[in-house]
Every structure is written in C-alpha cells, then in structure tokens.
Amino acid sequence: MKLSERTKFIKPAVTLAIAAKAQKLRSQGVDLINFSAGEPDFDTPERIKQAAIGALKKGMTKYTEVRGIEPLREAIAEKYRREYNVHYDKDDVLVSCGAKHALYNVFQAMLDPGDEILIPAPYWVSYSDMAYLAGGVPKILPTTEETGFRITPQELHKALTPRVRAFVLNSPCNPTGAAYSGADLKALGSVLEGHDCLIFSDDIYEKIIYDGFRFENLLTVNPKLRDRTVIFNGVSKTYAMTGWRIGYALGPAPLISAAGKIQSQSTSNPTSIAQAAALEAIRGPQDEVETMVAEFQRRRDVIVERLGSIPGLTCFNPQGAFYVFPNILRLLGKKANGKKLASACDFADYLLEEARVAGVPGEDFGSKENIRFSYAASLEDVEKGCQRIETAIKKLG
Ligand SMILES: Cc1ncc(COP(=O)(O)O)c(C=O)c1O
C-alpha cells in the first residue's frame, strides 16, 4: 500500500511503545520493574474526579467551543497572571487534547516546509517528529552533562542562523530533568531578543521541581519576547491526569486563532467533562501537588544515589520532572550473555531481558550514551529496580 511521504520520516513514540511492552509483560505475570512510564503513578485527586462526575450529571456532554470552555481558558490565563506576572487574555488560550496536541496544532499553524526548528538535545521524543509532520526541519543542538544539560547563551547565539524559524525550550526537561534558573533564562532571552524567531516554551513539568528550585517563565524575565513566544502546559503531569488529555497553549491571539483553526478541522474541542476536571485542577487547592512532588523528591534522592554508586554509570542529579538519565558510555562495548552491547538500545534490551527492568534508550531523545529511567514508581520498586540494574551490570563481561 502506498503511504504518504510524510509518514516515512516519523517513528511511533518510543516511550509509549516501551510502556506498552512493559505493561504486556506484566499482564503475562512477569515480575517487571517499570521505569519507562512518562506519567505519575499517583491517582487523579478525588476533588478533580468529582468535578468530572458533576459535569456528567449536569449534562455537560455536548460539543464545547473548539478552543475550550471560557471558564477554563480564563482560569489558565489567570494562573499565568497570578503565578508568573505574564499577561494573557482568555482569547490568547487554546485548550487541546494534551500539551502534545497543543504543540502539534501550533507546529502545523506556524511552520512552512523547509523552516528550521532548533531543538536542544537531549529532547522529548515528539518535537522532531512533529516538526517533520509540519514540513519543518529539526536542527539539533547538543548539550552536555558538563553544562548541566543546558545550552549556554554562546551556543544558542551560534545556532540561531537566519533559517531558524522556531526555538524549543523545555524546562524542566524530559528526559534529563535539567532546569533553567531565572538567570539562565535572562541570558538566553537576551540572545533571543536579537533573532526574529518563534519561541516554544514547554512548561509541562513546571511544578515538579526539587530542592527549593524556583521555576521561572521566560516571559517573566523577558516580557519583550511575548509577541513571538508560545507557552505550552497541561494538567497531565501536575495533577496525575495523563489519561484525561487536557493541555493548552498560550500565545499572541492571531497565532492561537490559527492553531485553533487547525484543531477545528481535526479533533474539534477536547472532551467536555475532562475540561470541567481540568478547571477544578487549576482553580482548586493545590496541596496534592506538593505531596506528590515531596514523594518524587524522596525517590529521586534514592535513585540518583543508588545508580551513581554503580561502577560504569554516572547519574546527573535532576532539578525537576521525574526522570534520571544516567550515562552508560563506559558499559558500551562490554559483553552481555556473549553479545556485545553496541548501543543504548542494546543496553535497554539487556536490562529488560536480564533484570526485568524497563527503561527507554537514549537514542530517541537524541543521545546515544544514556538511558532514561522514570521514578514514577513506588520507592520499593525504585530500590528493587536499582538492585536489579546493579546485579545485571556486574554480570557484564
Ligand atoms: C516535555 C513534554 N512535553 C509535552 C508532553 C505531553 O503531555 P500531554 O500531552 O500529556 O499533556 C510530555 C509528555 O510526556 C512531555 O514530556
């Protein structure tokens, strides 16, 4: 069968494929530690579920406005005014079926064939495929552990050629957990001021931060960039609502309206009752978020310490999100059950087979020498998983 040209460039999201494989093994009774999940292992808070139930009972089961219900868009705009002193109106907000969908719509609305989009690596798996789907050309800008997986202003300046139409900023970052401080953002903002490109700020892990790190938005530190910045966020990670599929974009009204037009010809509105739940999530008390983050921090401390003590691994200490991205370079070339480990993919396969631990190889995040482990798993599983990884690594020849 002849498939469209654009499908040839893209891969299925590897993170979802591995999570599905892990789930299948578990359903077959395999005692598996799943460090591949990109979602909190906590349940959606009860008050949020009740809001959805209430909406159902009230008959909120019809199409809504394509861009999302007005109270939700107003609540999102209000959140950014209150928390970050960043001023948007409800008409500057597009609510979509997850932040992924909001990104997709904006990429489609803003990129023309051949437009370059600058993506610092390691990066979240979907940016480059979404760029391809919009006819764009991803330009990868590598970062190193030495600079905390953050690009420096000098590197950004060098990479911003006139062909670059958009720049992606993801802090805290999936997969590294690296986060940019206000001072870092100020320095990057000064560079961006001198180059007329769009800025896509993916803030989805904004609340999952540790050790008192203060999350800042690029526009709080540099409001001059407002007219060409789009902020992406959603309720998936902060409120353990991945399955509800609500995310959003905030940006200048003409751009948001163009992205809304794309949405109107694909999904129409995101699910009505999920929007009611998201409204409660954003407007209601935020204590559950703090409890969840405190638990993530306990797990991060354990996993970083345990992995870092395994000979052959080094483990960067993330400031946010719920992933670690240990470096496995010193293990590559070693033999596992008589076979040479040639790549992070080989190492991930070995861990799955030998240790029954699922992780996501770094290749799809733009790094050949790392593996991503998610600690959205109980502390007991985190400890058990680290023990299994250590035992498996000790068997390498
Ligand atoms: C960096 C980043 N951005 C966006 C998303 C999309 O989140 P959602 O579509 O669930 O809102 C994810 C999910 O894994 C992510 O890690």
PDB file of N, CA, C and O in Angstrom, residues 156-210:
ATOM      1  N   LEU A 156      23.656  29.092  21.925  1.00  0.00           N
ATOM      2  CA  LEU A 156      22.379  29.488  21.305  1.00  0.00           C
ATOM      3  C   LEU A 156      22.638  30.533  20.220  1.00  0.00           C
ATOM      4  O   LEU A 156      22.110  30.435  19.106  1.00  0.00           O
ATOM      5  N   HIS A 157      23.469  31.516  20.549  1.00  0.00           N
ATOM      6  CA  HIS A 157      23.767  32.582  19.592  1.00  0.00           C
ATOM      7  C   HIS A 157      24.312  32.007  18.275  1.00  0.00           C
ATOM      8  O   HIS A 157      23.892  32.383  17.196  1.00  0.00           O
ATOM      9  N   LYS A 158      25.213  31.040  18.414  1.00  0.00           N
ATOM     10  CA  LYS A 158      25.849  30.442  17.237  1.00  0.00           C
ATOM     11  C   LYS A 158      24.837  29.654  16.402  1.00  0.00           C
ATOM     12  O   LYS A 158      24.894  29.632  15.177  1.00  0.00           O
ATOM     13  N   ALA A 159      23.904  29.006  17.104  1.00  0.00           N
ATOM     14  CA  ALA A 159      22.958  28.116  16.400  1.00  0.00           C
ATOM     15  C   ALA A 159      21.806  28.876  15.742  1.00  0.00           C
ATOM     16  O   ALA A 159      21.124  28.337  14.864  1.00  0.00           O
ATOM     17  N   LEU A 160      21.582  30.119  16.173  1.00  0.00           N
ATOM     18  CA  LEU A 160      20.431  30.865  15.651  1.00  0.00           C
ATOM     19  C   LEU A 160      20.753  31.513  14.297  1.00  0.00           C
ATOM     20  O   LEU A 160      20.964  32.718  14.209  1.00  0.00           O
ATOM     21  N   THR A 161      20.758  30.706  13.261  1.00  0.00           N
ATOM     22  CA  THR A 161      21.019  31.243  11.923  1.00  0.00           C
ATOM     23  C   THR A 161      19.708  31.836  11.380  1.00  0.00           C
ATOM     24  O   THR A 161      18.639  31.568  11.928  1.00  0.00           O
ATOM     25  N   PRO A 162      19.784  32.595  10.303  1.00  0.00           N
ATOM     26  CA  PRO A 162      18.547  33.196   9.777  1.00  0.00           C
ATOM     27  C   PRO A 162      17.504  32.163   9.334  1.00  0.00           C
ATOM     28  O   PRO A 162      16.320  32.490   9.192  1.00  0.00           O
ATOM     29  N   ARG A 163      17.924  30.930   9.107  1.00  0.00           N
ATOM     30  CA  ARG A 163      16.940  29.917   8.679  1.00  0.00           C
ATOM     31  C   ARG A 163      16.094  29.389   9.841  1.00  0.00           C
ATOM     32  O   ARG A 163      15.079  28.752   9.633  1.00  0.00           O
ATOM     33  N   VAL A 164      16.541  29.655  11.073  1.00  0.00           N
ATOM     34  CA  VAL A 164      15.798  29.116  12.229  1.00  0.00           C
ATOM     35  C   VAL A 164      14.515  29.909  12.431  1.00  0.00           C
ATOM     36  O   VAL A 164      14.532  31.112  12.652  1.00  0.00           O
ATOM     37  N   ARG A 165      13.411  29.194  12.343  1.00  0.00           N
ATOM     38  CA  ARG A 165      12.100  29.856  12.470  1.00  0.00           C
ATOM     39  C   ARG A 165      11.559  29.731  13.887  1.00  0.00           C
ATOM     40  O   ARG A 165      10.765  30.551  14.332  1.00  0.00           O
ATOM     41  N   ALA A 166      11.993  28.668  14.595  1.00  0.00           N
ATOM     42  CA  ALA A 166      11.466  28.469  15.950  1.00  0.00           C
ATOM     43  C   ALA A 166      12.508  27.779  16.822  1.00  0.00           C
ATOM     44  O   ALA A 166      13.329  27.004  16.338  1.00  0.00           O
ATOM     45  N   PHE A 167      12.439  28.080  18.102  1.00  0.00           N
ATOM     46  CA  PHE A 167      13.369  27.514  19.086  1.00  0.00           C
ATOM     47  C   PHE A 167      12.535  26.880  20.201  1.00  0.00           C
ATOM     48  O   PHE A 167      11.582  27.488  20.690  1.00  0.00           O
ATOM     49  N   VAL A 168      12.896  25.635  20.577  1.00  0.00           N
ATOM     50  CA  VAL A 168      12.131  24.930  21.617  1.00  0.00           C
ATOM     51  C   VAL A 168      12.888  24.966  22.938  1.00  0.00           C
ATOM     52  O   VAL A 168      14.057  24.593  23.009  1.00  0.00           O
ATOM     53  N   LEU A 169      12.193  25.397  23.973  1.00  0.00           N
ATOM     54  CA  LEU A 169      12.778  25.435  25.317  1.00  0.00           C
ATOM     55  C   LEU A 169      11.922  24.548  26.217  1.00  0.00           C
ATOM     56  O   LEU A 169      10.711  24.761  26.301  1.00  0.00           O
ATOM     57  N   ASN A 170      12.526  23.555  26.845  1.00  0.00           N
ATOM     58  CA  ASN A 170      11.762  22.654  27.720  1.00  0.00           C
ATOM     59  C   ASN A 170      12.463  22.575  29.071  1.00  0.00           C
ATOM     60  O   ASN A 170      13.493  21.944  29.210  1.00  0.00           O
ATOM     61  N   SER A 171      11.860  23.229  30.062  1.00  0.00           N
ATOM     62  CA  SER A 171      12.456  23.280  31.402  1.00  0.00           C
ATOM     63  C   SER A 171      11.345  23.138  32.441  1.00  0.00           C
ATOM     64  O   SER A 171      10.367  23.871  32.360  1.00  0.00           O
ATOM     65  N   PRO A 172      11.495  22.218  33.407  1.00  0.00           N
ATOM     66  CA  PRO A 172      12.434  21.114  33.453  1.00  0.00           C
ATOM     67  C   PRO A 172      12.265  20.194  32.239  1.00  0.00           C
ATOM     68  O   PRO A 172      11.178  20.089  31.693  1.00  0.00           O
ATOM     69  N   CYS A 173      13.372  19.541  31.913  1.00  0.00           N
ATOM     70  CA  CYS A 173      13.429  18.820  30.639  1.00  0.00           C
ATOM     71  C   CYS A 173      13.126  17.325  30.792  1.00  0.00           C
ATOM     72  O   CYS A 173      13.560  16.685  31.742  1.00  0.00           O
ATOM     73  N   ASN A 174      12.382  16.821  29.865  1.00  0.00           N
ATOM     74  CA  ASN A 174      12.251  15.378  29.662  1.00  0.00           C
ATOM     75  C   ASN A 174      13.187  15.062  28.498  1.00  0.00           C
ATOM     76  O   ASN A 174      12.971  15.615  27.415  1.00  0.00           O
ATOM     77  N   PRO A 175      14.235  14.299  28.644  1.00  0.00           N
ATOM     78  CA  PRO A 175      14.483  13.269  29.653  1.00  0.00           C
ATOM     79  C   PRO A 175      15.492  13.603  30.764  1.00  0.00           C
ATOM     80  O   PRO A 175      15.685  12.772  31.644  1.00  0.00           O
ATOM     81  N   THR A 176      16.164  14.767  30.742  1.00  0.00           N
ATOM     82  CA  THR A 176      17.298  14.927  31.669  1.00  0.00           C
ATOM     83  C   THR A 176      16.896  15.420  33.053  1.00  0.00           C
ATOM     84  O   THR A 176      17.645  15.237  34.016  1.00  0.00           O
ATOM     85  N   GLY A 177      15.753  16.106  33.160  1.00  0.00           N
ATOM     86  CA  GLY A 177      15.364  16.725  34.421  1.00  0.00           C
ATOM     87  C   GLY A 177      16.101  18.038  34.665  1.00  0.00           C
ATOM     88  O   GLY A 177      15.963  18.659  35.718  1.00  0.00           O
ATOM     89  N   ALA A 178      16.899  18.483  33.691  1.00  0.00           N
ATOM     90  CA  ALA A 178      17.625  19.754  33.832  1.00  0.00           C
ATOM     91  C   ALA A 178      16.637  20.915  33.768  1.00  0.00           C
ATOM     92  O   ALA A 178      15.669  20.864  33.013  1.00  0.00           O
ATOM     93  N   ALA A 179      16.908  21.963  34.559  1.00  0.00           N
ATOM     94  CA  ALA A 179      16.007  23.117  34.560  1.00  0.00           C
ATOM     95  C   ALA A 179      16.823  24.402  34.492  1.00  0.00           C
ATOM     96  O   ALA A 179      17.937  24.470  35.013  1.00  0.00           O
ATOM     97  N   TYR A 180      16.275  25.399  33.834  1.00  0.00           N
ATOM     98  CA  TYR A 180      16.946  26.693  33.690  1.00  0.00           C
ATOM     99  C   TYR A 180      16.481  27.639  34.799  1.00  0.00           C
ATOM    100  O   TYR A 180      15.274  27.790  35.007  1.00  0.00           O
ATOM    101  N   SER A 181      17.416  28.268  35.472  1.00  0.00           N
ATOM    102  CA  SER A 181      17.065  29.247  36.516  1.00  0.00           C
ATOM    103  C   SER A 181      16.617  30.544  35.836  1.00  0.00           C
ATOM    104  O   SER A 181      16.801  30.727  34.619  1.00  0.00           O
ATOM    105  N   GLY A 182      16.090  31.468  36.641  1.00  0.00           N
ATOM    106  CA  GLY A 182      15.713  32.776  36.108  1.00  0.00           C
ATOM    107  C   GLY A 182      16.903  33.464  35.434  1.00  0.00           C
ATOM    108  O   GLY A 182      16.764  34.062  34.365  1.00  0.00           O
ATOM    109  N   ALA A 183      18.094  33.345  36.065  1.00  0.00           N
ATOM    110  CA  ALA A 183      19.286  33.995  35.496  1.00  0.00           C
ATOM    111  C   ALA A 183      19.654  33.355  34.152  1.00  0.00           C
ATOM    112  O   ALA A 183      19.997  34.047  33.190  1.00  0.00           O
ATOM    113  N   ASP A 184      19.546  32.010  34.077  1.00  0.00           N
ATOM    114  CA  ASP A 184      19.824  31.324  32.798  1.00  0.00           C
ATOM    115  C   ASP A 184      18.878  31.846  31.715  1.00  0.00           C
ATOM    116  O   ASP A 184      19.281  32.125  30.584  1.00  0.00           O
ATOM    117  N   LEU A 185      17.600  31.944  32.086  1.00  0.00           N
ATOM    118  CA  LEU A 185      16.590  32.355  31.094  1.00  0.00           C
ATOM    119  C   LEU A 185      16.818  33.797  30.646  1.00  0.00           C
ATOM    120  O   LEU A 185      16.625  34.129  29.482  1.00  0.00           O
ATOM    121  N   LYS A 186      17.228  34.613  31.582  1.00  0.00           N
ATOM    122  CA  LYS A 186      17.505  36.018  31.244  1.00  0.00           C
ATOM    123  C   LYS A 186      18.611  36.098  30.189  1.00  0.00           C
ATOM    124  O   LYS A 186      18.507  36.831  29.204  1.00  0.00           O
ATOM    125  N   ALA A 187      19.649  35.289  30.409  1.00  0.00           N
ATOM    126  CA  ALA A 187      20.780  35.296  29.470  1.00  0.00           C
ATOM    127  C   ALA A 187      20.344  34.764  28.100  1.00  0.00           C
ATOM    128  O   ALA A 187      20.693  35.336  27.061  1.00  0.00           O
ATOM    129  N   LEU A 188      19.558  33.687  28.088  1.00  0.00           N
ATOM    130  CA  LEU A 188      19.083  33.152  26.803  1.00  0.00           C
ATOM    131  C   LEU A 188      18.135  34.162  26.139  1.00  0.00           C
ATOM    132  O   LEU A 188      18.155  34.355  24.923  1.00  0.00           O
ATOM    133  N   GLY A 189      17.311  34.802  26.978  1.00  0.00           N
ATOM    134  CA  GLY A 189      16.344  35.784  26.461  1.00  0.00           C
ATOM    135  C   GLY A 189      17.055  36.923  25.737  1.00  0.00           C
ATOM    136  O   GLY A 189      16.603  37.383  24.686  1.00  0.00           O
ATOM    137  N   SER A 190      18.196  37.382  26.280  1.00  0.00           N
ATOM    138  CA  SER A 190      18.924  38.484  25.632  1.00  0.00           C
ATOM    139  C   SER A 190      19.389  38.050  24.245  1.00  0.00           C
ATOM    140  O   SER A 190      19.362  38.834  23.293  1.00  0.00           O
ATOM    141  N   VAL A 191      19.805  36.782  24.124  1.00  0.00           N
ATOM    142  CA  VAL A 191      20.241  36.283  22.813  1.00  0.00           C
ATOM    143  C   VAL A 191      19.027  36.214  21.871  1.00  0.00           C
ATOM    144  O   VAL A 191      19.094  36.640  20.718  1.00  0.00           O
ATOM    145  N   LEU A 192      17.925  35.715  22.385  1.00  0.00           N
ATOM    146  CA  LEU A 192      16.731  35.553  21.546  1.00  0.00           C
ATOM    147  C   LEU A 192      16.179  36.898  21.083  1.00  0.00           C
ATOM    148  O   LEU A 192      15.601  36.997  19.995  1.00  0.00           O
ATOM    149  N   GLU A 193      16.379  37.921  21.891  1.00  0.00           N
ATOM    150  CA  GLU A 193      15.916  39.268  21.508  1.00  0.00           C
ATOM    151  C   GLU A 193      16.500  39.697  20.167  1.00  0.00           C
ATOM    152  O   GLU A 193      15.870  40.400  19.399  1.00  0.00           O
ATOM    153  N   GLY A 194      17.732  39.247  19.926  1.00  0.00           N
ATOM    154  CA  GLY A 194      18.425  39.673  18.710  1.00  0.00           C
ATOM    155  C   GLY A 194      18.128  38.802  17.501  1.00  0.00           C
ATOM    156  O   GLY A 194      18.763  38.957  16.468  1.00  0.00           O
ATOM    157  N   HIS A 195      17.232  37.874  17.628  1.00  0.00           N
ATOM    158  CA  HIS A 195      16.958  36.986  16.490  1.00  0.00           C
ATOM    159  C   HIS A 195      15.449  36.812  16.337  1.00  0.00           C
ATOM    160  O   HIS A 195      14.785  36.403  17.271  1.00  0.00           O
ATOM    161  N   ASP A 196      14.941  37.097  15.164  1.00  0.00           N
ATOM    162  CA  ASP A 196      13.488  37.116  14.989  1.00  0.00           C
ATOM    163  C   ASP A 196      12.918  35.711  14.745  1.00  0.00           C
ATOM    164  O   ASP A 196      12.574  35.357  13.620  1.00  0.00           O
ATOM    165  N   CYS A 197      12.857  34.905  15.797  1.00  0.00           N
ATOM    166  CA  CYS A 197      12.257  33.569  15.631  1.00  0.00           C
ATOM    167  C   CYS A 197      11.166  33.372  16.681  1.00  0.00           C
ATOM    168  O   CYS A 197      11.080  34.126  17.652  1.00  0.00           O
ATOM    169  N   LEU A 198      10.356  32.340  16.442  1.00  0.00           N
ATOM    170  CA  LEU A 198       9.352  31.988  17.442  1.00  0.00           C
ATOM    171  C   LEU A 198      10.028  31.240  18.586  1.00  0.00           C
ATOM    172  O   LEU A 198      11.048  30.577  18.372  1.00  0.00           O
ATOM    173  N   ILE A 199       9.436  31.310  19.764  1.00  0.00           N
ATOM    174  CA  ILE A 199       9.977  30.568  20.909  1.00  0.00           C
ATOM    175  C   ILE A 199       8.850  29.711  21.458  1.00  0.00           C
ATOM    176  O   ILE A 199       7.765  30.222  21.768  1.00  0.00           O
ATOM    177  N   PHE A 200       9.101  28.403  21.525  1.00  0.00           N
ATOM    178  CA  PHE A 200       8.110  27.478  22.067  1.00  0.00           C
ATOM    179  C   PHE A 200       8.588  27.042  23.452  1.00  0.00           C
ATOM    180  O   PHE A 200       9.586  26.329  23.575  1.00  0.00           O
ATOM    181  N   SER A 201       7.899  27.481  24.486  1.00  0.00           N
ATOM    182  CA  SER A 201       8.324  27.174  25.854  1.00  0.00           C
ATOM    183  C   SER A 201       7.409  26.084  26.419  1.00  0.00           C
ATOM    184  O   SER A 201       6.239  26.327  26.687  1.00  0.00           O
ATOM    185  N   ASP A 202       7.969  24.891  26.559  1.00  0.00           N
ATOM    186  CA  ASP A 202       7.177  23.753  27.039  1.00  0.00           C
ATOM    187  C   ASP A 202       7.366  23.640  28.555  1.00  0.00           C
ATOM    188  O   ASP A 202       8.383  23.171  29.037  1.00  0.00           O
ATOM    189  N   ASP A 203       6.334  24.082  29.283  1.00  0.00           N
ATOM    190  CA  ASP A 203       6.420  24.190  30.755  1.00  0.00           C
ATOM    191  C   ASP A 203       5.718  23.024  31.466  1.00  0.00           C
ATOM    192  O   ASP A 203       5.338  23.155  32.632  1.00  0.00           O
ATOM    193  N   ILE A 204       5.552  21.900  30.797  1.00  0.00           N
ATOM    194  CA  ILE A 204       4.690  20.845  31.333  1.00  0.00           C
ATOM    195  C   ILE A 204       5.150  20.320  32.708  1.00  0.00           C
ATOM    196  O   ILE A 204       4.337  19.876  33.499  1.00  0.00           O
ATOM    197  N   TYR A 205       6.471  20.408  33.003  1.00  0.00           N
ATOM    198  CA  TYR A 205       6.957  19.930  34.323  1.00  0.00           C
ATOM    199  C   TYR A 205       7.161  21.082  35.312  1.00  0.00           C
ATOM    200  O   TYR A 205       7.893  20.945  36.298  1.00  0.00           O
ATOM    201  N   GLU A 206       6.522  22.198  35.045  1.00  0.00           N
ATOM    202  CA  GLU A 206       6.711  23.423  35.828  1.00  0.00           C
ATOM    203  C   GLU A 206       6.628  23.192  37.341  1.00  0.00           C
ATOM    204  O   GLU A 206       7.374  23.790  38.120  1.00  0.00           O
ATOM    205  N   LYS A 207       5.726  22.334  37.788  1.00  0.00           N
ATOM    206  CA  LYS A 207       5.505  22.182  39.245  1.00  0.00           C
ATOM    207  C   LYS A 207       6.334  21.048  39.846  1.00  0.00           C
ATOM    208  O   LYS A 207       6.352  20.882  41.066  1.00  0.00           O
ATOM    209  N   ILE A 208       6.958  20.237  38.989  1.00  0.00           N
ATOM    210  CA  ILE A 208       7.688  19.083  39.527  1.00  0.00           C
ATOM    211  C   ILE A 208       9.162  19.461  39.608  1.00  0.00           C
ATOM    212  O   ILE A 208       9.954  19.202  38.704  1.00  0.00           O
ATOM    213  N   ILE A 209       9.481  20.163  40.699  1.00  0.00           N
ATOM    214  CA  ILE A 209      10.825  20.719  40.882  1.00  0.00           C
ATOM    215  C   ILE A 209      11.269  20.458  42.322  1.00  0.00           C
ATOM    216  O   ILE A 209      10.424  20.335  43.212  1.00  0.00           O
ATOM    217  N   TYR A 210      12.607  20.400  42.508  1.00  0.00           N
ATOM    218  CA  TYR A 210      13.141  19.930  43.785  1.00  0.00           C
ATOM    219  C   TYR A 210      14.105  20.923  44.431  1.00  0.00           C
ATOM    220  O   TYR A 210      14.607  21.834  43.762  1.00  0.00           O
TER     221      TYR A 210
END
